[in-house]
């Protein structure tokens, strides 16, 4: 009976406070530093994460219990920091507190720094939580606001990091976060809008990105997504299904009129090529790690462009001397186009600048098409060709990015009927390719080599089965 009376008295007091707040709208902050240690423990235990407030802690009543924290730090079970913020506010419903329940209605983070790391087994650092104690924290249609945040993502199975800055987000109807399941998001639901000033990695710079997010029971949709990449306008959509132990992903992406010079700056500070190109891709994959993603990836990718200038050497001039010299050289970077949208994975790290500097010439590329089917992380050439002012070259074969191998890649100079005038084959690993005949794709992996060394490399004259019948027309 005494316990019951005590609860009634507490409820009556709480009701009186709520009525007073409703009448007078009190939002006077009360110094709560004396309760900081108790608050940190009470906030940490249900989440399994360690919460520490380095600066002042205060609270107020504004319909809800409002907690204001300065210099917030959150660490995982290993003691590694996963989040920090200059200032944080949390609004907690009052009545559920009387029954030992925590219903969070709103969280606001000012200048937060969020660290996401994925270990070699595919587990995120945010999943490294201690066993929650006490009643769990409930996010019931809560609002999350982020102002001027930064996110750093590191995958321990790869090198480098991805850093997002100028992150602003308004998330609504947040429910069931940390409610159990394969991941923290496996049962979460929310909707909202996110914008980022920039996202940068070693090879990519994205600016002015924005997207609408919608998650329901572990299925996350980002659609539409807009961004600028290499000076071009990009649009995309992404679906991540996190309901099972093995996540599933699907994306659609287009990038219009991007600057090829900016794209190739990751390979050389010198200008390798100039002009605008278009990219489009539809991909699906599964897994927890980048290695699993690569092995399971399927879809289509297309890179195309018109009126490009390839610096360093005049391919038409070299081809015109073929009959007398029986040899010609192709600029290494020309093979980048044949490698398709994923060509940088092969060409990264090689010195293109020395090849650009060796000649004052250039090649006008009227049309280029690089269309591939992706199956199990390998690219199969569908329509891969480019036309200069006087010549046309095409490629067939398969490039395996999982095993890092060329599988019977054949490059040919073709005539107006699509018949191969000269062709070479490349097979073997990216690191040590086997060239059955000198190939322009040898330039991917080292100095440019002679494409033709003698008459024996020429195909017999007469009727032929067309080597190429794609969309790139022959020069007129």
PDB file of N, CA, C and O in Angstrom, residues 170-231:
ATOM      1  N   UNK A 170      17.298  15.821 -41.699  1.00  0.00           N
ATOM      2  CA  UNK A 170      16.057  15.923 -40.942  1.00  0.00           C
ATOM      3  C   UNK A 170      15.306  14.609 -41.116  1.00  0.00           C
ATOM      4  O   UNK A 170      14.722  14.345 -42.168  1.00  0.00           O
ATOM      5  N   UNK A 171      15.378  13.786 -40.077  1.00  0.00           N
ATOM      6  CA  UNK A 171      14.771  12.459 -40.104  1.00  0.00           C
ATOM      7  C   UNK A 171      13.512  12.491 -39.243  1.00  0.00           C
ATOM      8  O   UNK A 171      13.527  12.998 -38.113  1.00  0.00           O
ATOM      9  N   UNK A 172      12.436  11.901 -39.761  1.00  0.00           N
ATOM     10  CA  UNK A 172      11.164  11.886 -39.055  1.00  0.00           C
ATOM     11  C   UNK A 172      10.673  10.457 -38.881  1.00  0.00           C
ATOM     12  O   UNK A 172      11.094   9.546 -39.580  1.00  0.00           O
ATOM     13  N   UNK A 173       9.763  10.299 -37.932  1.00  0.00           N
ATOM     14  CA  UNK A 173       9.102   9.001 -37.698  1.00  0.00           C
ATOM     15  C   UNK A 173      10.109   7.882 -37.454  1.00  0.00           C
ATOM     16  O   UNK A 173       9.952   6.752 -37.944  1.00  0.00           O
ATOM     17  N   UNK A 174      11.144   8.179 -36.695  1.00  0.00           N
ATOM     18  CA  UNK A 174      12.164   7.179 -36.380  1.00  0.00           C
ATOM     19  C   UNK A 174      11.615   6.223 -35.328  1.00  0.00           C
ATOM     20  O   UNK A 174      11.218   6.631 -34.234  1.00  0.00           O
ATOM     21  N   UNK A 175      11.608   4.945 -35.673  1.00  0.00           N
ATOM     22  CA  UNK A 175      11.064   3.930 -34.774  1.00  0.00           C
ATOM     23  C   UNK A 175      11.943   2.689 -34.762  1.00  0.00           C
ATOM     24  O   UNK A 175      12.580   2.354 -35.751  1.00  0.00           O
ATOM     25  N   UNK A 176      11.956   2.029 -33.618  1.00  0.00           N
ATOM     26  CA  UNK A 176      12.558   0.698 -33.473  1.00  0.00           C
ATOM     27  C   UNK A 176      14.047   0.660 -33.781  1.00  0.00           C
ATOM     28  O   UNK A 176      14.584  -0.347 -34.224  1.00  0.00           O
ATOM     29  N   UNK A 177      14.738   1.777 -33.549  1.00  0.00           N
ATOM     30  CA  UNK A 177      16.194   1.745 -33.664  1.00  0.00           C
ATOM     31  C   UNK A 177      16.754   0.922 -32.512  1.00  0.00           C
ATOM     32  O   UNK A 177      16.314   1.037 -31.371  1.00  0.00           O
ATOM     33  N   UNK A 178      17.750   0.076 -32.790  1.00  0.00           N
ATOM     34  CA  UNK A 178      18.345  -0.843 -31.800  1.00  0.00           C
ATOM     35  C   UNK A 178      17.314  -1.817 -31.255  1.00  0.00           C
ATOM     36  O   UNK A 178      17.389  -2.240 -30.107  1.00  0.00           O
ATOM     37  N   UNK A 179      16.330  -2.180 -32.093  1.00  0.00           N
ATOM     38  CA  UNK A 179      15.277  -3.074 -31.608  1.00  0.00           C
ATOM     39  C   UNK A 179      15.633  -4.542 -31.797  1.00  0.00           C
ATOM     40  O   UNK A 179      14.823  -5.413 -31.556  1.00  0.00           O
ATOM     41  N   UNK A 180      16.863  -4.824 -32.224  1.00  0.00           N
ATOM     42  CA  UNK A 180      17.269  -6.209 -32.413  1.00  0.00           C
ATOM     43  C   UNK A 180      17.330  -6.567 -33.880  1.00  0.00           C
ATOM     44  O   UNK A 180      16.944  -5.791 -34.747  1.00  0.00           O
ATOM     45  N   UNK A 181      17.802  -7.769 -34.194  1.00  0.00           N
ATOM     46  CA  UNK A 181      17.922  -8.200 -35.576  1.00  0.00           C
ATOM     47  C   UNK A 181      19.376  -8.239 -36.000  1.00  0.00           C
ATOM     48  O   UNK A 181      20.283  -7.967 -35.218  1.00  0.00           O
ATOM     49  N   UNK A 182      19.632  -8.601 -37.254  1.00  0.00           N
ATOM     50  CA  UNK A 182      21.003  -8.734 -37.739  1.00  0.00           C
ATOM     51  C   UNK A 182      21.832  -7.466 -37.615  1.00  0.00           C
ATOM     52  O   UNK A 182      23.037  -7.523 -37.503  1.00  0.00           O
ATOM     53  N   UNK A 183      21.211  -6.286 -37.671  1.00  0.00           N
ATOM     54  CA  UNK A 183      21.946  -5.031 -37.540  1.00  0.00           C
ATOM     55  C   UNK A 183      21.057  -4.009 -36.874  1.00  0.00           C
ATOM     56  O   UNK A 183      19.867  -4.226 -36.683  1.00  0.00           O
ATOM     57  N   UNK A 184      21.663  -2.866 -36.502  1.00  0.00           N
ATOM     58  CA  UNK A 184      20.898  -1.822 -35.823  1.00  0.00           C
ATOM     59  C   UNK A 184      19.758  -1.313 -36.690  1.00  0.00           C
ATOM     60  O   UNK A 184      18.748  -0.837 -36.181  1.00  0.00           O
ATOM     61  N   UNK A 185      19.918  -1.417 -38.014  1.00  0.00           N
ATOM     62  CA  UNK A 185      18.892  -0.911 -38.917  1.00  0.00           C
ATOM     63  C   UNK A 185      17.962  -2.002 -39.429  1.00  0.00           C
ATOM     64  O   UNK A 185      17.076  -1.718 -40.235  1.00  0.00           O
ATOM     65  N   UNK A 186      18.133  -3.224 -38.978  1.00  0.00           N
ATOM     66  CA  UNK A 186      17.389  -4.325 -39.572  1.00  0.00           C
ATOM     67  C   UNK A 186      15.895  -4.236 -39.325  1.00  0.00           C
ATOM     68  O   UNK A 186      15.106  -4.835 -40.059  1.00  0.00           O
ATOM     69  N   UNK A 187      15.486  -3.487 -38.282  1.00  0.00           N
ATOM     70  CA  UNK A 187      14.050  -3.323 -38.036  1.00  0.00           C
ATOM     71  C   UNK A 187      13.655  -1.856 -37.932  1.00  0.00           C
ATOM     72  O   UNK A 187      12.512  -1.540 -37.625  1.00  0.00           O
ATOM     73  N   UNK A 188      14.597  -0.960 -38.171  1.00  0.00           N
ATOM     74  CA  UNK A 188      14.316   0.470 -38.014  1.00  0.00           C
ATOM     75  C   UNK A 188      13.431   0.982 -39.145  1.00  0.00           C
ATOM     76  O   UNK A 188      13.476   0.493 -40.268  1.00  0.00           O
ATOM     77  N   UNK A 189      12.637   1.997 -38.805  1.00  0.00           N
ATOM     78  CA  UNK A 189      11.800   2.683 -39.784  1.00  0.00           C
ATOM     79  C   UNK A 189      11.995   4.181 -39.615  1.00  0.00           C
ATOM     80  O   UNK A 189      12.074   4.677 -38.489  1.00  0.00           O
ATOM     81  N   UNK A 190      12.073   4.886 -40.724  1.00  0.00           N
ATOM     82  CA  UNK A 190      12.173   6.347 -40.677  1.00  0.00           C
ATOM     83  C   UNK A 190      12.008   6.888 -42.081  1.00  0.00           C
ATOM     84  O   UNK A 190      12.020   6.156 -43.075  1.00  0.00           O
ATOM     85  N   UNK A 191      11.870   8.211 -42.195  1.00  0.00           N
ATOM     86  CA  UNK A 191      11.851   8.893 -43.475  1.00  0.00           C
ATOM     87  C   UNK A 191      12.465  10.270 -43.263  1.00  0.00           C
ATOM     88  O   UNK A 191      12.421  10.809 -42.156  1.00  0.00           O
ATOM     89  N   UNK A 192      13.048  10.822 -44.307  1.00  0.00           N
ATOM     90  CA  UNK A 192      13.656  12.127 -44.125  1.00  0.00           C
ATOM     91  C   UNK A 192      14.481  12.549 -45.320  1.00  0.00           C
ATOM     92  O   UNK A 192      14.525  11.875 -46.365  1.00  0.00           O
ATOM     93  N   UNK A 193      15.145  13.688 -45.164  1.00  0.00           N
ATOM     94  CA  UNK A 193      15.953  14.285 -46.228  1.00  0.00           C
ATOM     95  C   UNK A 193      17.361  14.539 -45.700  1.00  0.00           C
ATOM     96  O   UNK A 193      17.538  14.989 -44.555  1.00  0.00           O
ATOM     97  N   UNK A 194      18.350  14.274 -46.547  1.00  0.00           N
ATOM     98  CA  UNK A 194      19.756  14.404 -46.168  1.00  0.00           C
ATOM     99  C   UNK A 194      20.484  15.165 -47.280  1.00  0.00           C
ATOM    100  O   UNK A 194      20.228  14.944 -48.464  1.00  0.00           O
ATOM    101  N   UNK A 195      21.382  16.052 -46.879  1.00  0.00           N
ATOM    102  CA  UNK A 195      22.241  16.733 -47.848  1.00  0.00           C
ATOM    103  C   UNK A 195      23.674  16.698 -47.348  1.00  0.00           C
ATOM    104  O   UNK A 195      23.925  16.688 -46.136  1.00  0.00           O
ATOM    105  N   UNK A 196      24.627  16.656 -48.284  1.00  0.00           N
ATOM    106  CA  UNK A 196      26.042  16.613 -47.961  1.00  0.00           C
ATOM    107  C   UNK A 196      26.779  17.577 -48.873  1.00  0.00           C
ATOM    108  O   UNK A 196      26.539  17.607 -50.085  1.00  0.00           O
ATOM    109  N   UNK A 197      27.675  18.337 -48.294  1.00  0.00           N
ATOM    110  CA  UNK A 197      28.451  19.279 -49.091  1.00  0.00           C
ATOM    111  C   UNK A 197      29.448  18.547 -49.976  1.00  0.00           C
ATOM    112  O   UNK A 197      29.617  18.882 -51.155  1.00  0.00           O
ATOM    113  N   UNK A 198      30.119  17.527 -49.434  1.00  0.00           N
ATOM    114  CA  UNK A 198      31.084  16.782 -50.240  1.00  0.00           C
ATOM    115  C   UNK A 198      31.300  15.394 -49.666  1.00  0.00           C
ATOM    116  O   UNK A 198      31.123  15.160 -48.469  1.00  0.00           O
ATOM    117  N   UNK A 199      31.676  14.471 -50.556  1.00  0.00           N
ATOM    118  CA  UNK A 199      32.122  13.127 -50.186  1.00  0.00           C
ATOM    119  C   UNK A 199      33.412  12.883 -50.948  1.00  0.00           C
ATOM    120  O   UNK A 199      33.439  13.001 -52.184  1.00  0.00           O
ATOM    121  N   UNK A 200      34.477  12.517 -50.240  1.00  0.00           N
ATOM    122  CA  UNK A 200      35.773  12.356 -50.891  1.00  0.00           C
ATOM    123  C   UNK A 200      36.439  11.049 -50.486  1.00  0.00           C
ATOM    124  O   UNK A 200      36.358  10.627 -49.333  1.00  0.00           O
ATOM    125  N   UNK A 201      37.086  10.429 -51.480  1.00  0.00           N
ATOM    126  CA  UNK A 201      37.948   9.279 -51.246  1.00  0.00           C
ATOM    127  C   UNK A 201      39.221   9.514 -52.039  1.00  0.00           C
ATOM    128  O   UNK A 201      39.435  10.595 -52.590  1.00  0.00           O
ATOM    129  N   UNK A 202      40.077   8.498 -52.124  1.00  0.00           N
ATOM    130  CA  UNK A 202      41.321   8.656 -52.870  1.00  0.00           C
ATOM    131  C   UNK A 202      41.073   8.882 -54.356  1.00  0.00           C
ATOM    132  O   UNK A 202      41.861   9.537 -55.033  1.00  0.00           O
ATOM    133  N   UNK A 203      39.981   8.344 -54.880  1.00  0.00           N
ATOM    134  CA  UNK A 203      39.762   8.381 -56.325  1.00  0.00           C
ATOM    135  C   UNK A 203      38.498   9.113 -56.739  1.00  0.00           C
ATOM    136  O   UNK A 203      38.235   9.237 -57.937  1.00  0.00           O
ATOM    137  N   UNK A 204      37.715   9.607 -55.791  1.00  0.00           N
ATOM    138  CA  UNK A 204      36.426  10.170 -56.153  1.00  0.00           C
ATOM    139  C   UNK A 204      36.116  11.394 -55.306  1.00  0.00           C
ATOM    140  O   UNK A 204      36.412  11.427 -54.107  1.00  0.00           O
ATOM    141  N   UNK A 205      35.515  12.392 -55.937  1.00  0.00           N
ATOM    142  CA  UNK A 205      35.055  13.584 -55.227  1.00  0.00           C
ATOM    143  C   UNK A 205      33.635  13.889 -55.678  1.00  0.00           C
ATOM    144  O   UNK A 205      33.387  14.159 -56.853  1.00  0.00           O
ATOM    145  N   UNK A 206      32.693  13.812 -54.744  1.00  0.00           N
ATOM    146  CA  UNK A 206      31.282  14.086 -55.001  1.00  0.00           C
ATOM    147  C   UNK A 206      30.910  15.345 -54.231  1.00  0.00           C
ATOM    148  O   UNK A 206      31.274  15.499 -53.071  1.00  0.00           O
ATOM    149  N   UNK A 207      30.182  16.258 -54.872  1.00  0.00           N
ATOM    150  CA  UNK A 207      29.764  17.486 -54.205  1.00  0.00           C
ATOM    151  C   UNK A 207      28.257  17.668 -54.344  1.00  0.00           C
ATOM    152  O   UNK A 207      27.614  17.083 -55.233  1.00  0.00           O
ATOM    153  N   UNK A 208      27.721  18.491 -53.447  1.00  0.00           N
ATOM    154  CA  UNK A 208      26.305  18.880 -53.502  1.00  0.00           C
ATOM    155  C   UNK A 208      25.383  17.671 -53.630  1.00  0.00           C
ATOM    156  O   UNK A 208      24.498  17.620 -54.502  1.00  0.00           O
ATOM    157  N   UNK A 209      25.565  16.714 -52.754  1.00  0.00           N
ATOM    158  CA  UNK A 209      24.738  15.506 -52.788  1.00  0.00           C
ATOM    159  C   UNK A 209      23.519  15.689 -51.895  1.00  0.00           C
ATOM    160  O   UNK A 209      23.590  16.264 -50.809  1.00  0.00           O
ATOM    161  N   UNK A 210      22.385  15.201 -52.364  1.00  0.00           N
ATOM    162  CA  UNK A 210      21.168  15.221 -51.561  1.00  0.00           C
ATOM    163  C   UNK A 210      20.331  13.995 -51.906  1.00  0.00           C
ATOM    164  O   UNK A 210      20.389  13.486 -53.032  1.00  0.00           O
ATOM    165  N   UNK A 211      19.575  13.515 -50.937  1.00  0.00           N
ATOM    166  CA  UNK A 211      18.710  12.373 -51.205  1.00  0.00           C
ATOM    167  C   UNK A 211      17.572  12.318 -50.184  1.00  0.00           C
ATOM    168  O   UNK A 211      17.646  12.891 -49.100  1.00  0.00           O
ATOM    169  N   UNK A 212      16.539  11.620 -50.585  1.00  0.00           N
ATOM    170  CA  UNK A 212      15.404  11.338 -49.698  1.00  0.00           C
ATOM    171  C   UNK A 212      15.517   9.897 -49.237  1.00  0.00           C
ATOM    172  O   UNK A 212      15.710   8.986 -50.054  1.00  0.00           O
ATOM    173  N   UNK A 213      15.417   9.688 -47.948  1.00  0.00           N
ATOM    174  CA  UNK A 213      15.577   8.349 -47.367  1.00  0.00           C
ATOM    175  C   UNK A 213      14.247   7.861 -46.813  1.00  0.00           C
ATOM    176  O   UNK A 213      13.483   8.619 -46.215  1.00  0.00           O
ATOM    177  N   UNK A 214      14.012   6.570 -47.011  1.00  0.00           N
ATOM    178  CA  UNK A 214      12.796   5.940 -46.490  1.00  0.00           C
ATOM    179  C   UNK A 214      13.150   4.520 -46.089  1.00  0.00           C
ATOM    180  O   UNK A 214      13.561   3.720 -46.932  1.00  0.00           O
ATOM    181  N   UNK A 215      13.019   4.228 -44.810  1.00  0.00           N
ATOM    182  CA  UNK A 215      13.344   2.880 -44.317  1.00  0.00           C
ATOM    183  C   UNK A 215      12.125   2.305 -43.617  1.00  0.00           C
ATOM    184  O   UNK A 215      11.437   3.004 -42.855  1.00  0.00           O
ATOM    185  N   UNK A 216      11.864   1.057 -43.886  1.00  0.00           N
ATOM    186  CA  UNK A 216      10.755   0.375 -43.214  1.00  0.00           C
ATOM    187  C   UNK A 216      11.164  -1.058 -42.938  1.00  0.00           C
ATOM    188  O   UNK A 216      11.391  -1.845 -43.853  1.00  0.00           O
ATOM    189  N   UNK A 217      11.271  -1.371 -41.657  1.00  0.00           N
ATOM    190  CA  UNK A 217      11.600  -2.727 -41.211  1.00  0.00           C
ATOM    191  C   UNK A 217      12.840  -3.272 -41.888  1.00  0.00           C
ATOM    192  O   UNK A 217      12.891  -4.413 -42.341  1.00  0.00           O
ATOM    193  N   UNK A 218      13.865  -2.425 -41.980  1.00  0.00           N
ATOM    194  CA  UNK A 218      15.148  -2.907 -42.465  1.00  0.00           C
ATOM    195  C   UNK A 218      15.375  -2.794 -43.949  1.00  0.00           C
ATOM    196  O   UNK A 218      16.445  -3.157 -44.430  1.00  0.00           O
ATOM    197  N   UNK A 219      14.392  -2.303 -44.711  1.00  0.00           N
ATOM    198  CA  UNK A 219      14.588  -2.070 -46.147  1.00  0.00           C
ATOM    199  C   UNK A 219      14.749  -0.569 -46.343  1.00  0.00           C
ATOM    200  O   UNK A 219      13.821   0.198 -46.086  1.00  0.00           O
ATOM    201  N   UNK A 220      15.921  -0.156 -46.767  1.00  0.00           N
ATOM    202  CA  UNK A 220      16.261   1.257 -46.905  1.00  0.00           C
ATOM    203  C   UNK A 220      16.260   1.647 -48.376  1.00  0.00           C
ATOM    204  O   UNK A 220      16.923   1.027 -49.196  1.00  0.00           O
ATOM    205  N   UNK A 221      15.513   2.711 -48.689  1.00  0.00           N
ATOM    206  CA  UNK A 221      15.484   3.256 -50.042  1.00  0.00           C
ATOM    207  C   UNK A 221      16.011   4.681 -50.019  1.00  0.00           C
ATOM    208  O   UNK A 221      15.532   5.512 -49.229  1.00  0.00           O
ATOM    209  N   UNK A 222      16.987   4.958 -50.875  1.00  0.00           N
ATOM    210  CA  UNK A 222      17.461   6.312 -51.113  1.00  0.00           C
ATOM    211  C   UNK A 222      17.043   6.672 -52.532  1.00  0.00           C
ATOM    212  O   UNK A 222      17.608   6.187 -53.508  1.00  0.00           O
ATOM    213  N   UNK A 223      16.036   7.541 -52.648  1.00  0.00           N
ATOM    214  CA  UNK A 223      15.475   7.838 -53.956  1.00  0.00           C
ATOM    215  C   UNK A 223      14.553   9.057 -53.839  1.00  0.00           C
ATOM    216  O   UNK A 223      13.619   9.031 -53.037  1.00  0.00           O
ATOM    217  N   UNK A 224      14.843  10.119 -54.612  1.00  0.00           N
ATOM    218  CA  UNK A 224      15.933  10.263 -55.588  1.00  0.00           C
ATOM    219  C   UNK A 224      17.227  10.731 -54.925  1.00  0.00           C
ATOM    220  O   UNK A 224      17.202  11.335 -53.853  1.00  0.00           O
ATOM    221  N   UNK A 225      18.339  10.456 -55.593  1.00  0.00           N
ATOM    222  CA  UNK A 225      19.653  10.923 -55.167  1.00  0.00           C
ATOM    223  C   UNK A 225      20.197  11.825 -56.260  1.00  0.00           C
ATOM    224  O   UNK A 225      20.166  11.465 -57.442  1.00  0.00           O
ATOM    225  N   UNK A 226      20.670  13.010 -55.870  1.00  0.00           N
ATOM    226  CA  UNK A 226      21.268  13.945 -56.831  1.00  0.00           C
ATOM    227  C   UNK A 226      22.651  14.339 -56.344  1.00  0.00           C
ATOM    228  O   UNK A 226      22.895  14.397 -55.133  1.00  0.00           O
ATOM    229  N   UNK A 227      23.576  14.625 -57.290  1.00  0.00           N
ATOM    230  CA  UNK A 227      24.952  14.957 -56.908  1.00  0.00           C
ATOM    231  C   UNK A 227      25.688  15.526 -58.111  1.00  0.00           C
ATOM    232  O   UNK A 227      25.218  15.450 -59.249  1.00  0.00           O
ATOM    233  N   UNK A 228      26.865  16.074 -57.856  1.00  0.00           N
ATOM    234  CA  UNK A 228      27.786  16.486 -58.913  1.00  0.00           C
ATOM    235  C   UNK A 228      29.076  15.684 -58.768  1.00  0.00           C
ATOM    236  O   UNK A 228      29.632  15.600 -57.669  1.00  0.00           O
ATOM    237  N   UNK A 229      29.514  15.092 -59.879  1.00  0.00           N
ATOM    238  CA  UNK A 229      30.730  14.283 -59.895  1.00  0.00           C
ATOM    239  C   UNK A 229      31.545  14.671 -61.126  1.00  0.00           C
ATOM    240  O   UNK A 229      31.026  14.646 -62.253  1.00  0.00           O
ATOM    241  N   UNK A 230      32.817  15.046 -60.929  1.00  0.00           N
ATOM    242  CA  UNK A 230      33.702  15.434 -62.026  1.00  0.00           C
ATOM    243  C   UNK A 230      33.050  16.490 -62.929  1.00  0.00           C
ATOM    244  O   UNK A 230      33.195  16.464 -64.146  1.00  0.00           O
ATOM    245  N   UNK A 231      32.304  17.395 -62.309  1.00  0.00           N
ATOM    246  CA  UNK A 231      31.669  18.454 -63.068  1.00  0.00           C
ATOM    247  C   UNK A 231      30.391  18.054 -63.770  1.00  0.00           C
ATOM    248  O   UNK A 231      29.754  18.891 -64.424  1.00  0.00           O
TER     249      UNK A 231
END
